[in-house]
XYZ file of C-alpha atoms in Angstrom:
785
model
C 133.953 94.490 107.669
C 134.007 90.850 108.418
C 131.949 89.626 111.440
C 134.679 86.888 112.103
C 137.837 86.333 113.566
C 140.069 84.264 115.875
C 142.748 85.366 118.167
C 145.985 85.805 116.768
C 149.671 86.453 117.882
C 150.559 90.081 118.135
C 152.912 89.947 115.215
C 149.912 88.915 113.046
C 147.629 91.633 113.984
C 148.977 94.231 111.384
C 148.796 91.928 108.489
C 145.343 91.108 109.837
C 144.480 94.718 109.727
C 145.453 94.909 106.093
C 143.496 91.891 104.674
C 140.353 92.894 106.966
C 140.442 96.379 105.644
C 140.865 95.182 102.026
C 138.968 91.888 101.887
C 136.502 91.911 104.964
C 133.365 92.400 102.875
C 134.824 90.758 99.525
C 132.853 87.586 98.927
C 132.235 85.803 95.788
C 128.475 85.615 95.075
C 128.314 82.068 94.024
C 129.513 80.991 97.574
C 126.546 82.202 99.167
C 123.963 81.794 96.697
C 125.107 78.075 95.860
C 124.139 76.974 99.573
C 121.032 75.222 98.882
C 120.379 73.870 102.429
C 118.541 76.861 104.195
C 119.270 75.531 107.695
C 122.861 75.980 106.916
C 122.358 79.549 105.878
C 120.104 80.391 108.936
C 122.833 79.095 111.204
C 125.489 81.240 109.720
C 123.298 84.216 109.933
C 122.509 83.418 113.710
C 126.352 83.154 113.965
C 127.010 86.429 112.506
C 124.442 88.054 114.682
C 125.873 86.656 117.791
C 129.429 87.902 116.664
C 128.060 91.464 116.248
C 126.386 91.374 119.702
C 129.776 89.967 121.179
C 131.401 93.058 119.594
C 128.826 95.247 121.290
C 129.150 93.817 124.692
C 132.931 92.905 124.490
C 134.871 94.426 127.603
C 136.468 97.721 126.709
C 140.199 97.595 126.353
C 142.958 100.453 125.960
C 143.608 102.060 122.495
C 146.755 100.454 120.784
C 147.442 102.483 117.486
C 148.391 100.947 114.081
C 151.774 102.164 112.610
C 151.663 104.722 109.805
C 153.210 102.171 107.745
C 150.840 99.513 108.050
C 148.013 102.217 107.554
C 149.641 103.456 104.260
C 149.930 99.756 102.882
C 146.381 99.118 103.642
C 145.485 102.551 102.275
C 147.450 101.676 98.853
C 146.191 98.052 98.572
C 142.482 99.443 98.998
C 142.964 102.298 96.352
C 144.584 99.406 93.956
C 141.762 97.166 94.561
C 139.254 99.595 93.906
C 140.954 100.618 90.632
C 141.556 97.243 89.510
C 139.885 94.450 91.214
C 136.834 95.359 93.456
C 134.321 95.743 90.351
C 135.028 91.985 89.376
C 133.615 90.751 92.634
C 130.663 90.759 95.172
C 130.889 92.432 98.513
C 129.034 91.068 101.461
C 127.914 93.087 104.390
C 125.277 93.054 107.106
C 122.003 94.929 107.519
C 119.283 94.946 110.095
C 121.401 94.971 113.021
C 121.168 97.528 116.133
C 123.365 100.541 114.731
C 124.652 103.561 116.803
C 124.084 107.067 116.047
C 124.671 110.314 118.206
C 121.623 112.162 118.888
C 123.633 115.172 120.852
C 124.903 118.316 119.302
C 128.608 118.713 118.600
C 128.646 121.660 120.932
C 127.409 119.519 123.995
C 130.212 116.988 123.563
C 133.722 117.200 124.776
C 136.734 116.550 123.032
C 138.701 113.088 123.210
C 141.885 111.757 121.822
C 142.640 108.262 120.511
C 145.054 107.489 123.502
C 142.072 108.361 125.782
C 139.653 106.101 123.952
C 138.748 102.475 124.570
C 138.430 99.627 122.120
C 134.786 97.946 122.260
C 133.135 101.249 123.514
C 130.845 104.015 122.326
C 132.457 107.289 123.680
C 129.182 108.969 124.817
C 129.608 112.696 125.512
C 132.683 112.950 123.517
C 133.799 113.847 119.980
C 136.975 112.862 118.311
C 138.573 115.714 116.204
C 140.851 114.261 113.457
C 141.952 114.771 110.022
C 142.666 112.609 106.849
C 146.367 112.325 106.101
C 145.842 109.506 103.223
C 143.558 109.629 100.110
C 139.794 108.213 100.749
C 139.249 104.832 99.371
C 136.039 102.478 99.960
C 135.031 99.058 99.932
C 131.404 99.085 101.267
C 131.875 102.230 103.410
C 134.096 104.974 102.712
C 137.623 104.120 104.357
C 139.372 107.094 105.698
C 142.937 107.013 107.497
C 142.939 109.841 109.870
C 145.095 111.318 112.589
C 144.328 112.892 115.966
C 145.928 116.182 117.450
C 148.735 113.915 119.122
C 149.515 112.331 115.763
C 148.028 108.874 116.575
C 146.396 107.391 113.406
C 143.560 104.972 112.817
C 141.079 103.606 110.090
C 137.747 105.476 110.135
C 135.000 103.530 108.195
C 131.842 105.926 107.127
C 128.830 104.046 105.901
C 126.231 105.604 103.835
C 127.935 108.693 102.962
C 125.846 110.870 100.722
C 126.578 110.525 96.865
C 129.648 108.147 97.546
C 127.840 104.907 97.426
C 130.044 102.794 94.958
C 131.953 106.108 94.238
C 135.107 106.124 92.224
C 138.497 107.224 93.790
C 138.275 110.363 91.682
C 134.790 111.428 93.272
C 136.317 110.338 97.008
C 139.128 112.619 96.359
C 136.729 115.551 95.137
C 134.690 114.991 98.458
C 137.287 114.254 100.957
C 140.584 115.551 100.093
C 143.742 114.785 102.001
C 143.981 117.251 105.082
C 140.061 117.121 105.666
C 139.236 117.943 109.252
C 136.381 115.700 110.639
C 134.769 115.738 114.346
C 133.196 112.317 114.950
C 130.490 112.594 117.418
C 130.288 109.900 119.824
C 132.786 107.631 118.138
C 132.386 103.558 118.486
C 136.041 102.184 118.448
C 135.872 98.446 117.871
C 138.212 95.734 116.670
C 138.569 95.456 112.646
C 136.810 91.986 112.797
C 134.023 91.550 115.430
C 135.109 89.433 118.328
C 138.610 89.356 117.207
C 141.906 90.638 118.277
C 142.575 92.832 115.323
C 143.888 96.372 115.355
C 141.157 98.824 116.439
C 139.091 100.960 113.959
C 136.381 103.478 114.326
C 132.903 102.672 112.647
C 130.395 105.172 111.966
C 126.872 103.802 110.595
C 125.194 107.070 110.594
C 126.830 109.894 108.213
C 125.128 112.216 110.600
C 127.724 111.707 113.163
C 130.424 113.188 110.771
C 130.685 117.136 111.069
C 133.314 118.630 108.667
C 135.233 121.571 109.984
C 137.297 124.184 108.177
C 140.519 125.169 109.454
C 138.942 128.631 110.390
C 136.126 126.629 113.059
C 136.992 127.926 116.233
C 137.377 124.402 117.223
C 140.108 123.930 114.779
C 141.912 127.245 114.533
C 143.118 126.992 118.198
C 144.310 123.591 117.911
C 148.091 122.654 117.625
C 148.593 119.483 115.661
C 151.725 117.288 116.329
C 152.255 116.401 112.542
C 151.725 118.451 109.378
C 151.947 116.944 105.770
C 152.311 118.764 102.588
C 148.707 118.270 101.300
C 147.338 119.390 104.869
C 149.399 122.867 104.219
C 147.643 123.052 100.734
C 144.237 122.580 102.227
C 144.853 124.658 105.269
C 146.300 127.820 103.230
C 143.192 127.856 100.601
C 141.372 131.012 100.784
C 137.644 131.847 99.790
C 138.413 132.467 96.316
C 140.477 129.159 95.813
C 137.732 127.319 97.540
C 135.224 129.021 95.024
C 137.192 128.241 92.118
C 137.501 124.345 93.395
C 133.598 124.364 93.659
C 133.263 125.537 90.107
C 135.705 122.848 88.991
C 133.612 120.030 90.994
C 130.498 121.437 89.536
C 131.813 121.242 85.986
C 133.029 117.460 86.597
C 129.194 116.774 87.967
C 130.495 116.383 91.440
C 127.585 118.579 92.788
C 127.922 117.769 96.582
C 131.651 118.282 96.350
C 131.078 121.791 94.589
C 128.404 122.444 97.611
C 131.211 121.256 100.064
C 133.687 123.726 98.556
C 131.290 126.611 98.133
C 130.446 126.236 101.534
C 134.111 126.577 102.972
C 134.207 129.786 100.848
C 131.282 131.117 102.329
C 132.255 130.442 105.813
C 135.624 132.320 105.021
C 134.183 135.036 103.252
C 130.264 135.610 104.490
C 130.018 138.724 102.062
C 130.132 136.306 98.999
C 126.360 135.975 98.835
C 126.942 134.848 95.213
C 128.177 131.585 96.604
C 124.836 130.862 98.182
C 123.389 131.132 94.661
C 126.123 128.929 93.109
C 125.377 126.209 96.069
C 121.542 126.430 95.122
C 122.197 125.346 91.601
C 124.396 122.371 93.029
C 121.395 121.305 95.208
C 119.085 121.684 92.231
C 121.100 119.134 90.470
C 121.294 116.806 93.405
C 117.375 117.060 93.808
C 117.767 118.616 97.231
C 114.866 121.108 96.866
C 114.560 122.413 100.163
C 118.218 123.217 100.422
C 118.221 124.815 97.081
C 115.424 126.962 97.802
C 116.964 128.364 101.268
C 120.124 129.043 99.749
C 118.443 130.968 96.561
C 116.076 132.957 98.801
C 119.202 133.987 101.118
C 121.450 134.645 98.377
C 121.180 138.051 96.353
C 117.995 140.088 97.011
C 116.204 140.774 93.637
C 118.676 138.509 91.637
C 116.619 137.108 88.610
C 118.669 133.900 89.056
C 117.848 133.608 92.494
C 114.301 134.271 91.978
C 114.246 131.530 89.056
C 115.914 129.208 91.434
C 113.453 129.590 94.273
C 110.766 128.877 91.730
C 112.311 125.734 90.423
C 112.908 124.655 93.741
C 109.236 125.111 94.771
C 108.266 123.221 91.771
C 110.409 120.331 92.861
C 109.206 120.447 96.304
C 105.514 119.944 94.803
C 104.603 123.451 95.905
C 103.107 124.216 92.480
C 100.972 127.361 93.594
C 104.008 129.021 94.875
C 106.268 127.928 91.740
C 103.387 129.221 89.407
C 103.505 132.637 91.117
C 107.302 132.727 90.939
C 107.478 131.934 87.235
C 104.545 134.296 86.473
C 106.678 137.051 88.194
C 109.383 136.307 86.096
C 107.498 136.031 82.871
C 105.863 139.679 83.480
C 109.405 141.058 84.044
C 110.468 139.300 80.507
C 113.729 138.348 81.892
C 113.289 134.496 81.666
C 111.682 133.550 78.538
C 111.098 129.816 79.361
C 108.804 131.066 82.220
C 105.754 130.718 80.065
C 106.425 126.966 79.707
C 107.257 126.482 83.399
C 103.992 128.022 84.282
C 102.238 125.593 81.750
C 103.603 122.760 83.568
C 102.627 124.200 87.071
C 99.027 124.294 85.726
C 99.264 120.830 84.616
C 100.504 119.408 88.093
C 97.699 121.326 89.728
C 95.216 119.666 87.470
C 96.759 116.386 88.266
C 97.113 116.900 92.125
C 93.671 118.281 92.442
C 91.472 116.693 89.644
C 93.410 113.515 88.810
C 93.822 114.823 85.209
C 96.700 112.854 83.979
C 97.871 112.466 80.258
C 98.225 108.496 80.761
C 99.115 107.974 77.077
C 101.902 110.324 77.394
C 103.084 108.955 80.554
C 103.069 105.337 78.965
C 104.947 106.338 75.946
C 107.346 108.275 77.848
C 108.267 105.261 79.849
C 107.149 102.068 77.882
C 108.875 99.677 80.014
C 111.699 101.717 81.624
C 111.677 103.035 85.130
C 112.297 106.636 84.130
C 111.486 109.858 86.212
C 108.014 111.447 85.014
C 107.405 114.868 85.536
C 103.746 114.433 87.257
C 102.140 115.399 90.612
C 101.222 113.071 93.428
C 97.609 112.359 94.114
C 95.352 110.615 96.686
C 91.920 110.306 96.238
C 89.189 111.557 98.714
C 87.531 108.327 98.421
C 90.255 106.549 100.774
C 91.469 107.408 104.282
C 93.977 106.421 106.612
C 92.189 104.381 109.523
C 92.984 102.573 112.738
C 93.241 98.670 112.073
C 94.355 96.902 115.314
C 95.820 93.756 114.550
C 97.511 95.163 111.267
C 101.109 95.819 110.886
C 101.366 99.263 112.054
C 97.991 99.370 113.754
C 96.611 101.055 110.568
C 95.662 100.768 107.001
C 93.587 102.051 103.994
C 90.021 102.151 103.976
C 87.045 103.330 101.712
C 85.502 106.554 102.612
C 82.641 106.023 100.303
C 81.397 103.352 97.767
C 83.273 102.925 94.840
C 83.126 100.708 91.321
C 85.929 99.049 89.982
C 88.706 101.187 88.192
C 88.482 104.298 90.527
C 91.921 106.091 90.653
C 93.182 105.779 94.254
C 96.609 106.907 94.485
C 99.336 108.240 92.058
C 102.917 108.491 93.774
C 106.509 109.171 92.994
C 109.238 107.272 94.670
C 110.570 108.877 98.100
C 113.759 107.012 96.827
C 114.753 104.374 94.257
C 117.768 102.380 93.071
C 117.837 100.471 89.947
C 120.576 98.193 88.824
C 121.109 100.156 85.417
C 122.485 103.393 87.139
C 124.990 101.428 89.462
C 128.495 100.118 88.503
C 127.770 97.007 86.234
C 130.237 94.684 87.583
C 130.124 95.285 91.368
C 127.641 93.819 93.289
C 126.745 94.147 97.337
C 125.011 91.253 98.908
C 123.599 92.192 102.206
C 122.722 89.683 104.739
C 119.681 91.103 106.547
C 119.361 90.123 110.252
C 115.477 91.153 110.186
C 114.518 88.772 107.599
C 117.208 86.072 107.649
C 117.542 86.732 103.941
C 120.050 88.137 101.647
C 119.288 91.583 99.881
C 120.882 92.530 96.701
C 122.714 95.585 95.556
C 119.430 97.876 94.557
C 118.145 97.161 98.316
C 121.399 98.287 99.870
C 121.688 101.295 97.243
C 117.988 102.495 98.438
C 119.110 102.579 101.903
C 122.159 104.654 101.259
C 119.493 107.080 99.103
C 117.103 107.252 101.979
C 119.627 108.307 104.320
C 120.914 110.897 101.943
C 117.278 112.287 101.634
C 116.950 112.437 105.254
C 120.031 114.503 105.486
C 119.047 116.528 102.369
C 115.454 117.304 103.539
C 115.313 116.756 107.304
C 111.827 118.436 107.408
C 110.503 115.280 105.560
C 112.243 112.699 107.917
C 108.812 111.619 109.637
C 107.426 110.668 106.182
C 109.847 107.930 106.440
C 110.174 107.388 110.313
C 106.307 107.142 110.526
C 106.056 104.228 108.402
C 106.197 100.458 109.782
C 109.468 99.316 110.905
C 108.810 95.807 112.574
C 108.051 95.242 115.994
C 111.435 96.338 117.461
C 110.423 99.845 116.942
C 107.309 101.753 118.348
C 103.962 101.570 116.578
C 103.843 104.505 114.203
C 101.289 107.344 114.791
C 97.739 106.668 113.285
C 97.787 109.885 111.514
C 99.599 110.057 107.893
C 100.928 112.009 106.304
C 102.884 113.730 109.095
C 103.223 117.502 109.244
C 106.558 118.719 108.208
C 108.745 119.332 110.982
C 108.568 123.034 111.808
C 111.918 122.910 113.847
C 113.881 123.125 110.772
C 114.262 126.850 109.624
C 114.483 128.207 106.192
C 118.214 129.210 106.834
C 120.720 128.277 104.183
C 121.538 124.546 104.279
C 124.966 123.451 105.588
C 126.121 120.244 104.159
C 129.321 120.081 106.206
C 127.150 119.797 109.371
C 124.129 117.700 109.204
C 120.972 119.125 111.354
C 119.335 115.540 111.642
C 120.382 112.644 113.656
C 119.683 109.700 111.292
C 118.705 106.475 113.079
C 120.197 103.955 110.328
C 118.726 100.752 112.024
C 115.245 102.318 111.526
C 115.732 103.429 107.903
C 116.893 99.873 107.276
C 113.954 98.219 108.967
C 111.404 100.539 107.031
C 113.179 99.749 103.579
C 112.928 96.019 104.670
C 109.202 96.033 105.284
C 108.315 98.417 102.854
C 110.201 98.539 99.834
C 108.672 97.472 96.436
C 110.187 96.180 93.330
C 108.484 98.400 90.615
C 108.331 97.342 87.021
C 106.993 99.817 84.509
C 104.034 98.744 82.284
C 105.108 98.017 78.694
C 103.643 97.183 75.263
C 101.573 94.173 75.447
C 103.419 91.402 73.366
C 104.059 87.652 73.845
C 107.718 88.301 74.258
C 107.867 90.797 76.934
C 104.949 89.012 78.745
C 107.113 85.712 78.388
C 110.367 87.527 79.394
C 109.546 90.641 81.555
C 113.249 91.059 82.406
C 115.873 91.596 79.952
C 118.332 88.609 79.452
C 121.266 88.853 81.876
C 119.575 91.346 84.496
C 120.456 90.001 87.918
C 118.441 92.276 90.252
C 115.081 93.927 90.494
C 114.678 97.336 91.040
C 113.942 98.717 94.926
C 112.022 101.788 95.551
C 110.374 103.227 98.671
C 106.811 104.834 98.320
C 105.490 106.497 101.354
C 101.813 106.751 100.833
C 101.438 103.476 99.172
C 103.225 101.821 101.949
C 100.017 102.164 104.205
C 98.078 99.631 102.192
C 98.092 96.456 103.881
C 98.648 92.906 101.772
C 96.238 90.522 100.668
C 97.016 87.837 98.030
C 93.605 88.213 96.447
C 93.543 92.262 96.728
C 90.847 94.803 95.899
C 93.210 97.162 94.524
C 95.679 96.940 91.279
C 99.129 98.872 91.393
C 101.097 99.285 88.277
C 104.083 101.733 87.444
C 104.308 104.211 84.792
C 108.082 105.026 84.538
C 108.813 104.842 88.409
C 105.465 106.299 89.214
C 103.159 104.080 90.963
C 99.324 104.057 90.155
C 97.083 102.418 92.479
C 93.352 101.663 91.453
C 90.478 99.821 92.575
C 90.225 96.471 90.812
C 86.622 95.513 91.912
C 83.555 97.404 93.538
C 84.444 98.548 97.204
C 81.814 99.224 100.018
C 82.250 102.314 102.350
C 84.444 101.357 105.183
C 85.906 98.402 103.611
C 89.695 97.914 103.978
C 91.623 98.386 100.584
C 94.464 96.048 100.002
C 97.366 95.466 97.471
C 99.247 92.602 96.907
C 102.951 92.662 98.120
C 104.163 89.484 96.107
C 102.970 86.991 93.557
C 103.090 83.240 93.686
C 101.007 80.542 92.351
C 100.430 78.548 95.556
C 100.216 79.339 99.230
C 103.550 78.065 99.980
C 105.240 80.052 97.404
C 103.753 83.192 98.646
C 104.257 82.200 102.259
C 108.031 82.052 101.885
C 108.152 86.124 101.225
C 105.164 86.951 103.372
C 106.485 85.240 106.748
C 109.365 87.704 106.641
C 107.270 90.844 106.099
C 103.895 90.028 108.229
C 103.543 89.747 111.834
C 101.250 86.845 111.578
C 100.300 84.424 108.680
C 98.264 86.156 105.775
C 94.431 85.834 106.567
C 93.240 86.686 103.350
C 90.268 84.776 101.797
C 92.799 83.200 99.038
C 95.228 81.868 101.507
C 92.242 80.543 104.019
C 90.927 78.764 100.962
C 94.069 77.360 99.812
C 94.945 76.365 103.353
C 92.039 73.789 103.473
C 93.322 72.325 100.639
C 94.650 68.667 101.157
C 98.314 68.295 101.412
C 98.328 65.526 98.821
C 96.363 67.511 96.409
C 98.756 70.745 96.847
C 101.796 68.550 96.551
C 100.172 66.923 93.203
C 99.148 70.232 91.877
C 102.934 71.736 92.340
C 104.347 68.558 90.860
C 102.119 68.506 87.754
C 102.600 72.245 87.398
C 106.235 71.704 87.285
C 106.117 68.831 84.888
C 103.595 71.026 82.612
C 106.245 73.819 82.451
C 109.245 71.618 81.944
C 107.404 70.193 78.986
C 106.536 73.587 77.415
C 110.317 74.844 78.265
C 111.908 71.749 76.620
C 109.791 71.656 73.479
C 108.627 75.296 72.962
C 104.835 76.208 73.240
C 104.299 75.624 69.533
C 105.812 72.272 69.710
C 104.422 70.753 72.572
C 102.249 67.756 72.581
C 98.460 68.510 73.052
C 97.763 65.127 74.704
C 100.472 65.735 77.363
C 99.306 69.491 77.865
C 95.477 68.365 78.261
C 96.536 65.343 80.659
C 98.531 68.042 82.814
C 95.331 69.969 82.663
C 93.043 67.483 83.638
C 95.290 66.475 86.709
C 95.757 69.893 87.900
C 91.958 70.330 87.826
C 91.614 67.243 89.773
C 93.432 68.598 92.778
C 90.639 71.186 93.259
C 88.002 69.530 94.905
C 85.517 72.517 95.815
C 83.835 75.181 93.764
C 86.129 78.086 92.882
C 85.989 80.758 95.402
C 89.201 82.697 94.742
C 91.529 82.804 91.673
C 93.611 79.584 90.940
C 96.789 80.709 89.367
C 98.253 77.355 88.613
C 95.113 76.478 86.708
C 95.134 80.061 85.021
C 98.811 79.241 83.833
C 97.921 75.979 82.482
C 94.600 77.165 80.500
C 96.532 80.092 79.205
C 99.286 77.764 77.698
C 96.421 75.400 76.336
C 94.761 78.421 74.641
C 97.893 79.557 72.872
C 98.772 76.046 71.775
C 95.445 74.928 70.507
C 95.054 78.656 68.695
C 98.372 78.142 66.861
C 97.395 74.438 65.733
C 94.074 75.489 64.907
C 95.534 78.353 62.446
C 98.236 76.132 61.089
C 96.137 73.319 60.531
C 93.035 75.332 59.458
C 91.289 73.127 62.181
C 88.227 75.181 63.264
C 87.514 72.738 65.919
C 90.818 73.447 67.561
C 90.068 77.240 67.372
C 86.839 76.740 69.342
C 88.633 74.786 71.791
C 91.176 77.456 71.967
C 88.453 80.081 72.770
C 86.867 77.707 75.406
C 90.585 77.338 77.051
C 90.915 81.281 76.957
C 87.432 81.708 78.738
C 88.665 79.093 81.373
C 91.728 80.829 82.027
C 89.968 84.123 82.607
C 87.545 82.331 84.874
C 90.458 80.794 86.860
C 91.908 84.385 87.119
C 88.699 85.483 88.751
C 86.762 87.096 86.070
C 82.960 86.805 86.576
C 79.912 87.033 84.075
C 81.609 85.907 81.023
C 79.566 85.325 78.125
C 80.478 82.069 76.679
C 78.291 82.068 73.430
C 79.848 81.388 70.354
C 77.938 83.802 68.349
C 76.224 86.792 69.172
C 73.648 89.381 67.322
C 74.722 92.733 66.237
C 72.694 94.531 69.137
C 75.093 93.178 71.604
C 78.092 94.771 69.739
C 78.893 97.210 72.717
C 77.988 94.947 75.440
C 80.956 93.375 77.175
C 81.360 89.779 77.554
C 82.252 89.676 81.114
C 81.251 91.673 84.088
C 82.857 94.833 85.107
C 82.696 93.996 88.814
C 86.407 93.066 88.896
C 89.495 92.650 86.997
C 90.391 89.392 87.847
C 93.646 88.639 90.042
C 96.088 91.438 90.339
C 99.537 89.305 89.089
C 97.751 87.942 85.914
C 95.935 91.112 84.719
C 98.604 91.698 81.920
C 97.935 88.115 80.526
C 94.213 88.057 80.829
C 94.347 91.184 78.589
C 96.199 89.347 76.125
C 94.023 86.237 76.670
C 91.000 88.460 75.435
C 92.965 89.645 72.412
C 93.475 86.123 71.426
C 89.923 85.227 72.083
C 88.961 87.885 69.748
C 91.382 86.931 66.900
C 90.099 83.224 67.235
C 86.547 84.632 66.688
C 87.724 86.608 63.662
C 88.964 83.322 62.270
C 85.593 81.786 62.607
C 84.087 84.890 61.087
C 82.112 85.761 64.030
C 82.676 89.429 63.936
C 80.435 90.575 66.650
C 82.131 88.183 69.325
C 85.450 89.124 67.821
C 84.534 93.006 68.656
C 82.972 92.216 71.930
C 86.233 90.656 73.147
C 88.186 93.367 71.561
C 86.259 95.821 73.687
C 86.796 93.749 76.866
C 90.702 93.933 76.065
C 90.494 97.471 75.839
C 88.395 97.785 79.122
C 90.962 95.682 80.867
C 93.811 97.769 79.324
C 92.484 100.722 80.421
C 93.070 99.742 83.944
C 96.774 99.767 83.007
C 96.753 102.762 80.741
C 94.060 104.417 83.229
C 92.378 105.983 80.051
């Protein structure tokens, strides 16, 4: 909802409710993005935060309800907007502010009606019993129009509801049909516009505060409602068989959570229908809610083959590969599930990955090849690393080496805890989230990631501490030094009830964890000029956003000693140079050719300025040199963009190179990204000119530029000889001590290929072979072969 508003006359309030409900978060993207003055945007964020705080601290006032006619009009316009217009705009919302959530069981709360509630108040110790009487719609959150037992009506906005992020009306209808009874734990009643005099609404930021109640529930069965609509009668009269059939319909349409809802209602009406648990288990498997799937299958039909098969599948999804293997082996021995042998083979592969780090890297590469697809692999953490207490670091901990290691050792393989990519979201609908924690905007994939994190906590409460024990900024307590945490044993193996979450989700902490720990993964691809020059497809507006739990424990360095890349959406971390026992291991959180570029990102992620060797060296550069370097680099890239690399003027390129070199006044101690980029372009240009003109002097110069680009990237021990004897064929022309700078590795490998090709043009076959081997050695870091 809009965090703005002015006082209006009483006659205008109903219209304000409609416009706020429909358009409160609708915002044209270019209006916000085009604001080039940072101070203006920062002031607007501060104003928005003040309005939010004002709403929290406003003096409670008595509830004054909205007329049903206005609520119907609002609901109809919202549905029409979702069908026709919402997909053509950008929605604005806010994240990172303090949000309410209840941590008291429903049984400990007392009922309250709307007329007993106060606007601008969280009603601690109470729950609101209500039911929907109009169809569900959404803007950013799900919009429900509900009535209480006295017939008073209000708008109920529920954010981050599982499986309903950017959902269609049809999907909303399936999950929350008209007549659905809801208990809202400790509801917060607020005005529809923060600080304004609009009609009241109830806002629910944590979906765990919502409990769905069937009409047979003791709370509901003895309740007398003042109103009763035809749709409500239909829902109220459904039998267990009706609900079972409805679940079947939803399952066939791919609405797996709606199917689980319906089957849960059926099971509560007739607990003897154990087949329902077996059906619901399959829905959970489709949703990848593996713990819930296992609990249902285990409790469904004793001795049933499908139940045993689904238990084994759930164990596999949970990463319990020994248990999964045993389950599939029993099924294979019975001869009732022919595909069990193939499943057993997969379990063996996962166990070898998990314990011996035996991955089929080439197969993983060719399965993904530039796409963030799910790969069927096991997680791995090397015994060569450990979580250590590191005072002064964010979270007070980090990753250190438990023994000496060489460059190239595999440290971590991790699947995402949750991930969101633009391709799987509605194409023409965008959500721009203004983050109070960073004073920046977050795009659609970040907001979708937060929703998926909340969903995972609800679906797998035993895993909650994997997220809650990550760093969440200074607003939250320092996380424990031990990681990963043990699974929470308070959550039993009883069948999972999707209508009543057993975990209380702290959405504020989830948003903070996502803010400080989310990665933007890109899958490695075939090394070509085209995809290195244009890593994102044309028209792609937003990067994917993912949370990886164990990799989040690595602290940042702009000149890291470990390298991370992704095969599909699987993150792989490997040492990038020799590391001594006890030494901290870093990865890079961001790229950037200058200290100032990186600082813009790091200032919002780190508690203090980055103190890595690269930043310390660059901070010592004279301000005039830094400004000159940036200006010349911009001029250099503008010349290339305007003319195309092959048509650039060589004298202009070399003059820019000379001027960039002149801004570095001390011997090189760390990678120099600006110089690397310039040398790399000069290498390509002189190589092209040399081949076109058959000018061997230019070809030689291209090799020298290639060497200089590798040195600027941090490679050491380069053999700069222009010829070599055959006994050096298998000797790499560089030191294997390190792999250069994290963000330039791909281009460095391509440089080596260029150097090899240029040596072939000079008929220096041994040098060409040596540099080709060097390129393969570098590529082995990416393909992990």
